[in-house]
XYZ file of C-alpha atoms in Angstrom:
564
model
C -60.586 -33.712 -64.856
C -57.939 -30.861 -64.685
C -58.631 -27.560 -66.767
C -56.384 -24.519 -66.755
C -57.680 -21.136 -65.616
C -57.388 -20.017 -69.326
C -59.346 -22.979 -70.439
C -62.025 -22.092 -68.080
C -61.970 -18.439 -68.847
C -62.494 -19.556 -72.734
C -65.323 -21.579 -71.989
C -67.147 -19.038 -69.888
C -66.356 -16.633 -72.924
C -67.936 -18.782 -75.645
C -70.960 -19.371 -73.199
C -71.389 -15.825 -72.698
C -71.314 -15.112 -76.502
C -74.082 -17.864 -76.909
C -75.996 -16.307 -74.184
C -75.771 -12.898 -75.697
C -76.786 -14.270 -79.108
C -79.731 -15.950 -77.590
C -80.826 -12.595 -76.010
C -80.771 -10.791 -79.288
C -82.722 -13.550 -81.164
C -86.710 -12.792 -80.751
C -88.549 -15.346 -78.892
C -91.944 -16.562 -79.554
C -93.272 -14.232 -76.794
C -91.544 -11.301 -78.520
C -93.157 -12.282 -81.921
C -96.637 -12.241 -80.262
C -95.901 -8.331 -79.531
C -97.183 -6.251 -82.543
C -94.115 -4.481 -83.471
C -93.722 -1.940 -86.261
C -91.428 -3.022 -89.089
C -89.330 0.091 -88.006
C -89.057 -1.113 -84.447
C -85.741 -3.249 -83.521
C -86.587 -6.894 -84.430
C -89.827 -5.559 -86.065
C -89.085 -7.255 -89.410
C -87.427 -10.473 -88.254
C -88.961 -13.900 -89.317
C -87.083 -16.320 -86.974
C -89.026 -16.651 -83.669
C -86.098 -18.363 -81.902
C -83.193 -20.611 -82.459
C -84.090 -23.121 -85.225
C -81.536 -25.800 -84.628
C -83.790 -28.391 -83.096
C -86.592 -27.618 -85.655
C -84.083 -28.371 -88.567
C -82.758 -31.387 -86.712
C -86.269 -32.706 -86.356
C -86.938 -32.201 -90.013
C -84.184 -34.378 -91.195
C -85.622 -37.697 -91.665
C -83.397 -40.458 -93.374
C -86.218 -43.134 -93.631
C -87.928 -44.478 -96.760
C -90.932 -42.468 -97.691
C -94.394 -44.298 -98.505
C -95.713 -41.632 -100.635
C -93.912 -38.579 -102.609
C -95.730 -35.528 -103.596
C -93.995 -33.068 -106.096
C -95.719 -29.783 -106.599
C -94.424 -27.571 -109.607
C -94.870 -23.942 -109.883
C -94.302 -23.438 -113.659
C -92.156 -20.453 -114.127
C -92.055 -19.750 -110.614
C -88.691 -18.365 -109.810
C -87.655 -16.430 -106.880
C -88.860 -13.060 -108.283
C -92.344 -14.552 -108.962
C -92.536 -15.983 -105.417
C -91.732 -12.391 -104.059
C -94.168 -10.546 -106.210
C -96.930 -12.847 -105.159
C -95.950 -12.852 -101.694
C -95.613 -9.015 -101.591
C -98.960 -8.553 -103.080
C -100.844 -10.996 -101.324
C -99.512 -11.124 -97.759
C -97.237 -7.967 -97.530
C -93.514 -7.798 -97.491
C -93.185 -9.397 -94.027
C -95.857 -11.987 -94.787
C -95.512 -15.535 -95.412
C -96.942 -18.018 -97.710
C -98.821 -20.633 -95.556
C -97.418 -23.441 -97.579
C -94.597 -22.463 -100.095
C -92.621 -20.764 -97.038
C -93.658 -23.442 -94.405
C -91.421 -26.129 -95.750
C -88.436 -26.593 -93.225
C -85.540 -27.497 -95.741
C -84.634 -25.390 -98.647
C -82.006 -25.243 -101.253
C -81.420 -24.170 -104.881
C -81.140 -26.147 -108.050
C -79.713 -25.403 -111.630
C -81.952 -25.929 -114.631
C -79.823 -25.592 -117.787
C -80.809 -27.897 -120.728
C -78.463 -29.177 -123.442
C -78.075 -28.468 -127.070
C -79.472 -31.322 -129.159
C -77.088 -31.017 -132.133
C -74.418 -29.056 -134.064
C -71.004 -27.845 -132.689
C -72.407 -27.503 -129.182
C -74.204 -30.800 -128.866
C -74.354 -32.108 -125.182
C -73.099 -28.659 -124.054
C -75.348 -26.314 -121.670
C -78.204 -24.338 -122.996
C -78.332 -21.861 -120.183
C -82.269 -20.885 -120.766
C -84.375 -23.956 -120.795
C -87.911 -24.631 -121.541
C -90.684 -26.585 -119.660
C -90.163 -29.787 -121.632
C -86.341 -30.271 -120.992
C -86.521 -29.137 -117.286
C -89.445 -31.481 -116.702
C -87.747 -34.403 -118.415
C -84.661 -33.641 -115.957
C -86.822 -34.169 -112.762
C -89.075 -36.918 -114.230
C -86.071 -39.054 -115.723
C -82.802 -37.783 -114.292
C -81.491 -37.226 -117.758
C -80.392 -33.872 -119.112
C -81.945 -33.163 -122.602
C -82.702 -30.399 -125.140
C -85.528 -27.861 -125.293
C -89.035 -29.256 -126.639
C -87.875 -32.876 -125.756
C -90.398 -34.942 -123.705
C -88.530 -37.600 -121.686
C -85.996 -38.556 -124.482
C -82.348 -37.926 -124.287
C -80.360 -35.790 -126.812
C -80.284 -38.658 -129.166
C -84.093 -39.211 -129.098
C -83.849 -42.320 -126.780
C -86.725 -42.689 -124.345
C -85.943 -42.405 -120.626
C -88.044 -43.897 -117.904
C -90.228 -41.537 -115.980
C -91.053 -41.638 -112.274
C -94.575 -42.410 -112.892
C -93.526 -45.466 -115.133
C -91.008 -46.663 -112.563
C -93.113 -46.105 -109.589
C -96.002 -47.812 -111.265
C -93.764 -50.922 -112.225
C -92.702 -51.182 -108.513
C -96.367 -51.378 -107.450
C -97.143 -47.761 -106.426
C -100.191 -46.005 -107.551
C -99.469 -42.927 -109.538
C -101.096 -39.395 -110.205
C -100.648 -36.554 -112.545
C -102.608 -33.128 -111.739
C -102.433 -29.777 -113.743
C -104.151 -26.728 -114.422
C -102.914 -26.823 -117.962
C -103.784 -29.052 -120.806
C -102.712 -32.555 -119.512
C -100.706 -32.714 -123.030
C -98.617 -29.695 -121.952
C -94.765 -30.138 -121.226
C -94.966 -30.519 -117.489
C -97.626 -33.256 -117.084
C -96.460 -34.827 -120.417
C -92.959 -35.641 -119.226
C -94.343 -38.214 -116.649
C -96.382 -40.142 -119.328
C -94.841 -39.846 -122.702
C -91.603 -39.956 -124.888
C -91.757 -37.710 -127.957
C -89.040 -35.570 -129.667
C -91.388 -32.580 -129.878
C -93.619 -31.245 -126.908
C -96.191 -29.991 -129.499
C -96.996 -33.493 -130.264
C -100.268 -33.498 -128.364
C -102.620 -35.595 -130.407
C -103.064 -37.776 -133.524
C -103.820 -34.906 -135.663
C -100.673 -33.135 -134.861
C -98.333 -32.890 -137.844
C -95.334 -32.333 -135.578
C -95.449 -35.653 -134.338
C -93.457 -37.024 -137.257
C -91.694 -40.265 -136.601
C -93.409 -40.413 -133.167
C -96.942 -40.861 -134.707
C -98.463 -44.341 -134.497
C -99.015 -44.153 -138.092
C -95.382 -43.573 -138.810
C -94.402 -46.688 -136.276
C -93.878 -44.509 -133.220
C -95.092 -44.634 -129.914
C -97.822 -42.270 -130.634
C -98.635 -38.778 -129.429
C -98.712 -37.745 -125.838
C -102.373 -38.007 -125.185
C -102.161 -41.620 -126.748
C -99.353 -42.491 -124.692
C -100.806 -41.094 -121.650
C -103.609 -43.567 -122.112
C -101.220 -46.485 -122.274
C -99.136 -45.062 -119.396
C -102.263 -45.576 -117.313
C -101.638 -43.303 -114.299
C -104.205 -44.048 -111.534
C -105.521 -40.548 -111.400
C -105.046 -37.983 -114.342
C -106.684 -34.579 -113.710
C -106.489 -31.457 -115.820
C -107.321 -29.540 -118.849
C -107.093 -30.579 -122.560
C -110.246 -32.130 -123.571
C -110.187 -31.051 -127.048
C -107.309 -33.374 -128.143
C -109.314 -36.420 -126.686
C -111.996 -35.638 -129.372
C -109.400 -36.403 -132.186
C -109.468 -39.810 -133.738
C -106.505 -42.467 -133.723
C -104.869 -42.846 -137.095
C -103.359 -46.238 -136.697
C -103.135 -49.016 -134.023
C -105.412 -51.153 -132.152
C -108.045 -48.132 -131.758
C -107.792 -46.698 -135.195
C -111.064 -44.837 -135.861
C -112.020 -44.214 -132.539
C -111.552 -41.014 -130.545
C -109.217 -40.898 -127.775
C -112.095 -40.374 -125.331
C -113.665 -43.627 -126.670
C -110.391 -45.423 -126.517
C -109.947 -44.477 -122.724
C -113.401 -45.814 -121.932
C -112.701 -48.937 -123.793
C -109.476 -49.513 -121.745
C -111.355 -49.156 -118.475
C -110.792 -45.485 -117.612
C -113.461 -43.505 -115.431
C -113.895 -40.380 -117.771
C -115.176 -37.271 -115.901
C -115.597 -33.721 -117.518
C -116.968 -31.856 -114.474
C -116.806 -31.134 -110.719
C -120.155 -33.415 -110.129
C -118.539 -36.326 -112.153
C -115.296 -36.028 -110.111
C -117.234 -35.824 -106.984
C -118.942 -39.150 -107.682
C -115.613 -41.075 -108.277
C -114.922 -42.910 -105.143
C -111.965 -45.161 -106.139
C -109.204 -45.182 -108.622
C -106.885 -48.103 -109.453
C -105.496 -49.996 -112.537
C -108.674 -51.632 -113.186
C -110.586 -48.260 -113.316
C -108.138 -45.315 -113.571
C -109.612 -41.822 -113.544
C -109.098 -39.393 -116.431
C -110.602 -36.031 -115.532
C -110.466 -33.344 -118.216
C -112.502 -30.096 -117.263
C -111.723 -27.660 -119.925
C -110.915 -27.581 -123.553
C -107.598 -25.999 -122.998
C -105.800 -24.706 -119.909
C -107.910 -23.734 -116.740
C -109.016 -19.955 -116.468
C -106.859 -18.360 -113.713
C -107.968 -17.259 -110.276
C -107.506 -13.331 -110.912
C -108.671 -11.439 -113.948
C -105.854 -10.309 -116.423
C -104.021 -7.198 -116.023
C -102.043 -5.758 -119.022
C -98.587 -4.339 -118.458
C -97.705 -1.325 -120.727
C -94.865 0.900 -121.405
C -94.886 3.568 -118.586
C -97.620 1.227 -116.829
C -96.122 1.548 -113.656
C -96.385 5.335 -113.493
C -100.240 5.033 -113.733
C -102.615 4.653 -110.794
C -102.045 1.263 -108.994
C -104.768 -1.275 -109.227
C -105.781 -4.407 -107.345
C -106.265 -7.824 -108.767
C -109.872 -8.715 -109.178
C -111.542 -12.210 -109.074
C -111.779 -13.868 -112.630
C -115.471 -14.277 -113.326
C -114.577 -17.252 -115.639
C -112.657 -19.174 -112.934
C -113.787 -22.840 -112.388
C -115.838 -24.075 -109.383
C -113.702 -24.175 -106.274
C -114.466 -27.934 -106.294
C -111.974 -27.691 -109.219
C -109.336 -25.446 -107.815
C -105.804 -26.926 -107.656
C -105.952 -27.249 -103.919
C -109.336 -29.470 -104.355
C -107.931 -31.489 -107.286
C -104.696 -32.134 -105.113
C -106.905 -33.167 -102.110
C -109.030 -35.426 -104.291
C -106.127 -37.219 -106.125
C -104.370 -37.858 -102.652
C -107.570 -39.296 -101.326
C -107.966 -41.701 -104.377
C -104.307 -42.610 -104.267
C -103.525 -43.341 -100.438
C -103.378 -46.635 -99.515
C -105.116 -46.861 -96.066
C -104.744 -50.801 -95.776
C -100.707 -50.321 -95.678
C -98.423 -51.833 -98.404
C -97.033 -49.571 -101.273
C -97.790 -45.754 -101.416
C -98.028 -43.395 -104.271
C -96.256 -40.897 -106.184
C -98.211 -37.780 -107.345
C -97.052 -34.834 -109.379
C -99.089 -31.531 -109.315
C -98.505 -28.488 -111.453
C -99.721 -25.099 -111.129
C -99.312 -24.200 -114.925
C -100.206 -20.606 -115.423
C -97.643 -18.666 -113.376
C -95.674 -19.412 -116.457
C -98.460 -18.540 -118.804
C -99.535 -15.279 -117.339
C -95.900 -14.290 -116.831
C -95.347 -14.769 -120.792
C -98.264 -12.342 -121.250
C -96.686 -9.856 -118.652
C -99.971 -10.168 -116.647
C -98.986 -9.616 -113.193
C -102.381 -10.377 -111.429
C -102.497 -13.451 -113.491
C -99.151 -14.846 -112.289
C -99.963 -13.805 -108.672
C -103.313 -15.506 -108.448
C -101.703 -18.937 -109.895
C -99.062 -18.654 -107.325
C -101.506 -18.514 -104.522
C -103.435 -21.248 -106.001
C -100.087 -23.332 -105.870
C -99.701 -22.397 -102.347
C -103.165 -23.718 -101.447
C -102.318 -26.998 -102.995
C -99.000 -27.115 -101.068
C -100.916 -26.457 -97.843
C -103.240 -29.408 -98.772
C -100.179 -31.861 -99.605
C -98.378 -30.629 -96.223
C -101.518 -31.356 -94.098
C -101.680 -34.824 -95.613
C -98.098 -35.291 -95.147
C -97.902 -33.988 -91.381
C -100.769 -36.581 -90.512
C -99.379 -39.283 -92.449
C -95.949 -39.261 -91.159
C -94.313 -41.077 -94.180
C -94.841 -38.542 -97.179
C -92.016 -36.689 -98.786
C -93.400 -33.331 -99.889
C -91.165 -31.266 -102.499
C -92.069 -27.978 -103.834
C -90.252 -26.269 -106.657
C -90.397 -24.983 -110.340
C -89.271 -26.024 -113.742
C -87.591 -22.717 -114.723
C -87.472 -19.023 -113.658
C -89.252 -16.324 -115.642
C -89.086 -12.585 -116.624
C -91.004 -10.586 -114.019
C -88.963 -8.058 -111.709
C -89.746 -5.795 -108.981
C -88.169 -2.583 -110.154
C -88.687 0.745 -108.401
C -88.372 3.202 -111.228
C -90.341 2.609 -114.398
C -88.225 1.252 -117.258
C -88.545 3.672 -120.252
C -88.748 0.872 -122.731
C -90.110 -2.169 -120.925
C -93.716 -3.288 -119.978
C -94.712 -2.536 -116.364
C -97.846 -2.318 -114.052
C -98.453 -0.968 -110.534
C -100.068 -2.935 -107.876
C -101.523 -1.816 -104.381
C -100.431 -4.475 -101.973
C -101.521 -5.974 -98.794
C -99.389 -3.398 -97.185
C -101.185 -0.597 -98.830
C -98.220 0.471 -100.755
C -97.216 0.409 -104.456
C -95.573 -2.750 -105.986
C -94.182 -1.909 -109.727
C -93.701 -5.244 -111.709
C -91.755 -4.984 -114.881
C -91.442 -7.210 -117.799
C -88.320 -6.473 -120.049
C -87.745 -9.235 -122.322
C -90.434 -8.706 -125.171
C -92.250 -5.801 -126.752
C -95.997 -5.464 -126.204
C -98.012 -8.410 -127.650
C -94.934 -10.686 -127.592
C -94.148 -13.507 -125.260
C -91.876 -12.629 -122.268
C -88.926 -14.992 -121.975
C -87.896 -17.506 -119.389
C -84.589 -16.892 -117.538
C -81.821 -19.317 -116.707
C -81.400 -18.484 -113.045
C -81.229 -21.129 -110.263
C -84.448 -22.202 -108.487
C -85.709 -22.640 -105.000
C -86.505 -26.174 -104.003
C -87.998 -27.018 -100.683
C -88.889 -30.200 -98.991
C -90.620 -31.848 -95.974
C -90.567 -35.531 -94.727
C -88.429 -38.660 -95.239
C -85.453 -37.708 -97.730
C -86.048 -33.683 -97.788
C -82.619 -33.160 -96.655
C -81.444 -34.124 -100.052
C -82.658 -30.906 -101.514
C -80.501 -28.789 -99.076
C -77.612 -26.778 -100.632
C -76.998 -26.452 -104.339
C -78.102 -29.394 -106.606
C -79.258 -29.830 -110.111
C -82.696 -30.530 -111.397
C -81.592 -34.006 -112.345
C -80.852 -34.571 -108.507
C -84.713 -34.264 -107.934
C -85.278 -37.512 -109.878
C -83.008 -39.399 -107.514
C -84.055 -37.844 -104.279
C -87.564 -38.905 -105.120
C -86.857 -42.407 -106.526
C -84.380 -42.955 -103.816
C -86.989 -41.882 -101.036
C -89.494 -44.523 -102.220
C -86.759 -47.194 -102.680
C -87.516 -47.804 -106.283
C -85.931 -50.431 -108.277
C -85.151 -48.434 -111.649
C -84.429 -51.720 -113.622
C -87.842 -52.086 -114.372
C -87.234 -54.520 -117.173
C -86.149 -57.102 -114.622
C -89.418 -56.740 -112.683
C -90.898 -58.732 -115.418
C -88.488 -61.501 -115.173
C -90.755 -63.606 -112.909
C -93.752 -63.305 -115.266
C -95.483 -66.691 -115.873
C -98.199 -67.507 -118.356
C -100.673 -70.498 -118.665
C -103.456 -71.559 -121.050
C -106.733 -72.691 -119.402
C -107.137 -75.798 -121.626
C -104.133 -77.577 -123.188
C -106.320 -79.495 -125.745
C -109.387 -77.936 -127.500
C -111.568 -78.272 -130.402
C -111.343 -76.166 -133.706
C -113.319 -72.953 -132.953
C -113.246 -73.230 -129.075
C -112.177 -70.273 -127.241
C -108.677 -70.350 -126.123
C -107.898 -68.378 -122.964
C -104.012 -67.496 -122.340
C -103.378 -65.720 -118.799
C -100.236 -64.256 -117.433
C -99.269 -62.530 -114.152
C -96.120 -60.816 -112.749
C -95.529 -58.928 -115.814
C -94.925 -56.001 -113.520
C -92.014 -54.216 -115.454
C -94.576 -53.789 -118.437
C -97.590 -51.689 -119.236
C -98.525 -53.671 -122.264
C -98.047 -57.159 -123.342
C -98.480 -58.430 -126.985
C -99.377 -61.910 -128.133
C -98.608 -64.203 -131.120
C -99.891 -67.489 -132.200
C -97.757 -69.662 -134.230
C -97.645 -71.538 -136.606
C -99.344 -68.756 -138.859
C -97.878 -65.742 -136.861
C -101.356 -64.789 -135.900
C -101.237 -61.330 -134.135
C -103.542 -61.009 -131.155
C -102.480 -57.435 -130.639
C -101.829 -55.955 -127.042
C -103.507 -55.916 -123.796
C -102.982 -53.340 -120.841
C -101.157 -55.052 -117.972
C -103.397 -54.650 -114.984
C -101.497 -55.056 -111.680
C -99.078 -57.357 -113.428
C -101.719 -59.446 -114.936
C -103.450 -59.851 -118.449
C -105.437 -62.170 -120.439
C -106.125 -62.949 -124.013
C -108.989 -64.883 -125.396
C -109.378 -65.971 -129.072
C -110.863 -68.887 -131.372
C -108.960 -71.732 -131.768
C -107.438 -72.520 -135.229
C -109.615 -74.692 -137.533
C -106.558 -76.980 -138.261
C -105.684 -79.750 -136.032
C -102.231 -79.616 -134.655
C -99.869 -78.087 -132.032
C -99.668 -74.419 -131.490
C -97.829 -71.907 -129.143
C -98.643 -68.549 -127.951
C -95.899 -66.063 -127.286
C -96.367 -63.186 -124.925
C -94.019 -60.214 -125.149
C -93.638 -57.454 -122.749
C -93.764 -54.339 -124.766
C -91.475 -52.436 -122.206
C -89.397 -55.117 -121.058
C -89.085 -57.473 -124.036
C -89.551 -60.520 -121.672
C -91.204 -63.417 -123.461
C -93.485 -66.286 -122.003
C -94.576 -69.095 -124.266
C -97.363 -71.570 -123.584
C -98.746 -74.259 -126.026
C -101.908 -75.858 -126.852
C -103.375 -78.411 -129.141
C -106.327 -78.519 -131.684
C -107.720 -82.000 -132.035
């Protein structure tokens, strides 16, 4: 093929430019040399051209499993503060910074009512943001997986479960707190923790609602639930089938393995819909990794401190990384078939940021990173797992060189041996520092991770995960193939009548009614699509029917029997 001299010169010139560019990019060999940060190339992070690395990270296949890890309140500033302190300015988090595909997403919530109803509220809370990624629907602050009109929106755990996947929910917060709650409940107010909570209002079972977050959690029935918040489970149901029983008693009656310490969790060998695990290890939130530090006005001018271990921290067997590893081991399907969806939250980055506690938030970021490492280790070995790491909203801590005259600040000695000044400027001493409305980092590894690249919205994350698992989101239709049968078509008065059903996969509970007489048999939990009702036959001879109704799908199945 003929090429003009000018064409050849252009090709040569382009090649020379590429070659020159390659020369100045540090190689792996150069990276091994212990250069000072002040040396040419001494601060670079790339160790060569990353084109092939990025190409190999793009995987458009379906995922068998999805692990979502949330750092509550973990904005870019919080990541940087923790990295600078723990690993130095040129350091890396072994987990958070190891994910190959990254992007940014927007987090705004919506106004619930008034003249701005449906318009952006630029500084969101954890309830609205968590609802966004768990349901794909924007909502208002304080809402748990309901839209701005109060209509429940299906969550990833609910949808994944209906599609035959195992599910898990892990947090270092009370398990009723906003982030874990968005996967298992639907309430108008995030404070609706238990049956004693006045704020439940119309959501309370006694008011005809779906119940408190804790009560709905039991009914949603994830295979694995691990966190804090045992105090709420000591409350007593005020209405419904388990009225008068504590939530702990109810969970046990419904087949849960309830554990409250590391030894109990270690003894759990399996978790499924027949025997799901409910592990609640603290009355409230988990103690933090590092003991608290107190930021003060002018605090950054004082002698810098180093973060100290918290003597109240739980056993390492109950660290976030250990809980993540345990959850994965209980959820993974080693025999093939469907996989799992797991949400993991490092909760107290946010909580310690609210308290202007730099060491507290740093330690919780390190804890989350260790959980990310555990998830990545599994995903790399498995080869079919999507791992996503992100946050719900950003927070207020800032690295500021000068000491703000009216803001709280603290000085820390970092891994580099230099001073890091962290400031908090959105509340006075003793108040609660505020969230910020900035976009957040989102990073991924595995099948479907390319969908986090660029600028997306928090709601995109729902579709990224649901699509990676190829979930059918029309869960009501999944019960259309349900079938019911009666063990004996003709019985004597007082005999036991047993009605069985299977393939109610789009439902978590099914109710039953006997007619004539409209005898309510209550509800049963659906276990892998199946359930069974047993009752005494009516004393009057005649023909009867039993109608089963899916609580979530509304699908009905009717069987008949006769009493002679």
